[in-house]
Amino acid sequence: MTPILVMVQTMQNTVTIMDIQGMGATVAAIMAVITKAAAAAVVVVGLSQWWWWWWWWWWR
């Protein structure tokens, strides 16, 4: 649920940036935000899967 909230907040931030700056800067900002969000999602999913696997292995 938290990643979804982060994405909503991120989209609001990019919309604000779009209002202030030009289109080129907006695209660059959106790409940077998407890249960071994707990297964070990969880390979270990877850690959760690793933890689940370790927990299963420990208790089997």
XYZ file of N, CA and C in Angstrom:
180
model
N 0.830 -1.201 0.000
C 0.000 0.000 0.000
C 0.868 1.257 0.000
N 1.957 1.195 0.729
C 2.839 2.360 0.812
C 3.391 2.778 -0.553
N 3.877 1.828 -1.387
C 4.380 2.244 -2.713
C 3.326 2.994 -3.526
N 2.052 2.600 -3.379
C 0.990 3.288 -4.116
C 0.883 4.733 -3.635
N 0.942 4.925 -2.315
C 0.877 6.287 -1.780
C 2.064 7.100 -2.259
N 3.236 6.466 -2.301
C 4.429 7.160 -2.789
C 4.240 7.577 -4.239
N 3.657 6.685 -5.053
C 3.444 7.014 -6.457
C 2.461 8.180 -6.600
N 1.408 8.198 -5.785
C 0.443 9.300 -5.847
C 1.127 10.610 -5.489
N 1.902 10.601 -4.405
C 2.627 11.808 -4.002
C 3.597 12.237 -5.096
N 4.257 11.259 -5.711
C 5.209 11.555 -6.778
C 4.508 12.217 -7.960
N 3.345 11.699 -8.333
C 2.620 12.285 -9.450
C 2.200 13.718 -9.131
N 1.792 13.974 -7.896
C 1.428 15.336 -7.509
C 2.636 16.258 -7.626
N 3.801 15.759 -7.208
C 5.017 16.564 -7.301
C 5.349 16.878 -8.758
N 5.222 15.898 -9.649
C 5.549 16.125 -11.052
C 4.567 17.115 -11.679
N 3.310 17.063 -11.269
C 2.331 18.022 -11.793
C 2.714 19.433 -11.366
N 3.143 19.589 -10.112
C 3.583 20.908 -9.634
C 4.779 21.394 -10.442
N 5.735 20.499 -10.681
C 6.908 20.856 -11.480
C 6.471 21.286 -12.883
N 5.491 20.593 -13.441
C 5.019 20.897 -14.782
C 4.461 22.319 -14.841
N 3.753 22.729 -13.780
C 3.178 24.075 -13.764
C 4.272 25.134 -13.716
N 5.357 24.854 -12.991
C 6.382 25.876 -12.768
C 7.324 25.973 -13.961
N 7.766 24.841 -14.480
C 8.833 24.839 -15.472
C 8.308 24.503 -16.862
N 9.249 24.493 -17.821
C 8.894 24.175 -19.200
C 8.740 22.681 -19.410
N 8.360 22.325 -20.634
C 8.043 20.939 -20.939
C 9.287 20.056 -20.875
N 10.425 20.532 -21.381
C 11.642 19.713 -21.377
C 12.070 19.353 -19.967
N 12.058 20.332 -19.074
C 12.434 20.084 -17.686
C 11.434 19.141 -17.027
N 10.167 19.267 -17.405
C 9.135 18.402 -16.839
C 9.377 16.953 -17.225
N 9.661 16.725 -18.505
C 9.917 15.360 -18.968
C 11.120 14.774 -18.235
N 12.179 15.577 -18.090
C 13.371 15.100 -17.394
C 13.047 14.763 -15.945
N 12.250 15.610 -15.289
C 11.885 15.369 -13.892
C 11.034 14.113 -13.760
N 10.083 13.942 -14.681
C 9.219 12.758 -14.638
C 10.046 11.493 -14.833
N 10.981 11.530 -15.789
C 11.820 10.360 -16.025
C 12.651 10.034 -14.789
N 13.201 11.057 -14.134
C 14.001 10.828 -12.930
C 13.140 10.228 -11.823
N 11.934 10.746 -11.667
C 11.030 10.252 -10.625
C 10.637 8.803 -10.895
N 10.295 8.502 -12.168
C 9.911 7.137 -12.519
C 11.069 6.184 -12.263
N 12.281 6.614 -12.624
C 13.451 5.765 -12.416
C 13.657 5.482 -10.936
N 13.554 6.523 -10.109
C 13.728 6.333 -8.668
C 12.632 5.442 -8.098
N 11.387 5.656 -8.528
C 10.276 4.856 -8.023
C 10.437 3.393 -8.420
N 10.858 3.151 -9.670
C 11.052 1.781 -10.126
C 12.172 1.109 -9.340
N 13.266 1.835 -9.111
C 14.380 1.271 -8.348
C 13.940 0.943 -6.926
N 13.178 1.840 -6.313
C 12.696 1.599 -4.952
C 11.772 0.388 -4.914
N 10.890 0.258 -5.922
C 9.975 -0.878 -5.969
C 10.745 -2.185 -6.111
N 11.775 -2.185 -6.966
C 12.580 -3.392 -7.154
C 13.255 -3.779 -5.847
N 13.796 -2.792 -5.134
C 14.467 -3.081 -3.861
C 13.479 -3.651 -2.853
N 12.310 -3.031 -2.739
C 11.311 -3.485 -1.765
C 10.845 -4.901 -2.091
N 10.521 -5.144 -3.357
C 10.052 -6.474 -3.750
C 11.151 -7.505 -3.548
N 12.377 -7.153 -3.929
C 13.491 -8.082 -3.773
C 13.731 -8.438 -2.321
N 13.721 -7.441 -1.447
C 13.947 -7.702 -0.028
C 12.819 -8.538 0.558
N 11.573 -8.248 0.192
C 10.445 -8.991 0.741
C 10.499 -10.450 0.287
N 10.855 -10.685 -0.978
C 10.949 -12.055 -1.468
C 12.099 -12.795 -0.795
N 13.212 -12.116 -0.619
C 14.353 -12.749 0.030
C 13.999 -13.116 1.455
N 13.338 -12.210 2.171
C 12.951 -12.471 3.554
C 12.000 -13.657 3.614
N 11.021 -13.706 2.704
C 10.059 -14.806 2.698
C 10.776 -16.127 2.448
N 11.722 -16.136 1.502
C 12.442 -17.365 1.195
C 13.260 -17.827 2.397
N 13.921 -16.899 3.058
C 14.746 -17.233 4.219
C 13.883 -17.776 5.344
N 12.729 -17.135 5.554
C 11.804 -17.577 6.596
C 11.333 -18.996 6.294
N 10.970 -19.301 5.080
C 10.489 -20.625 4.702
C 11.597 -21.657 4.892
N 12.814 -21.318 4.467
C 13.926 -22.247 4.576
C 14.240 -22.531 6.037
N 14.141 -21.506 6.866
C 14.467 -21.652 8.286
C 13.493 -22.595 8.977
N 12.210 -22.560 8.581
C 11.175 -23.310 9.305
C 10.782 -24.620 8.628
N 11.371 -24.946 7.528
C 10.949 -26.179 6.855
C 11.483 -27.416 7.557
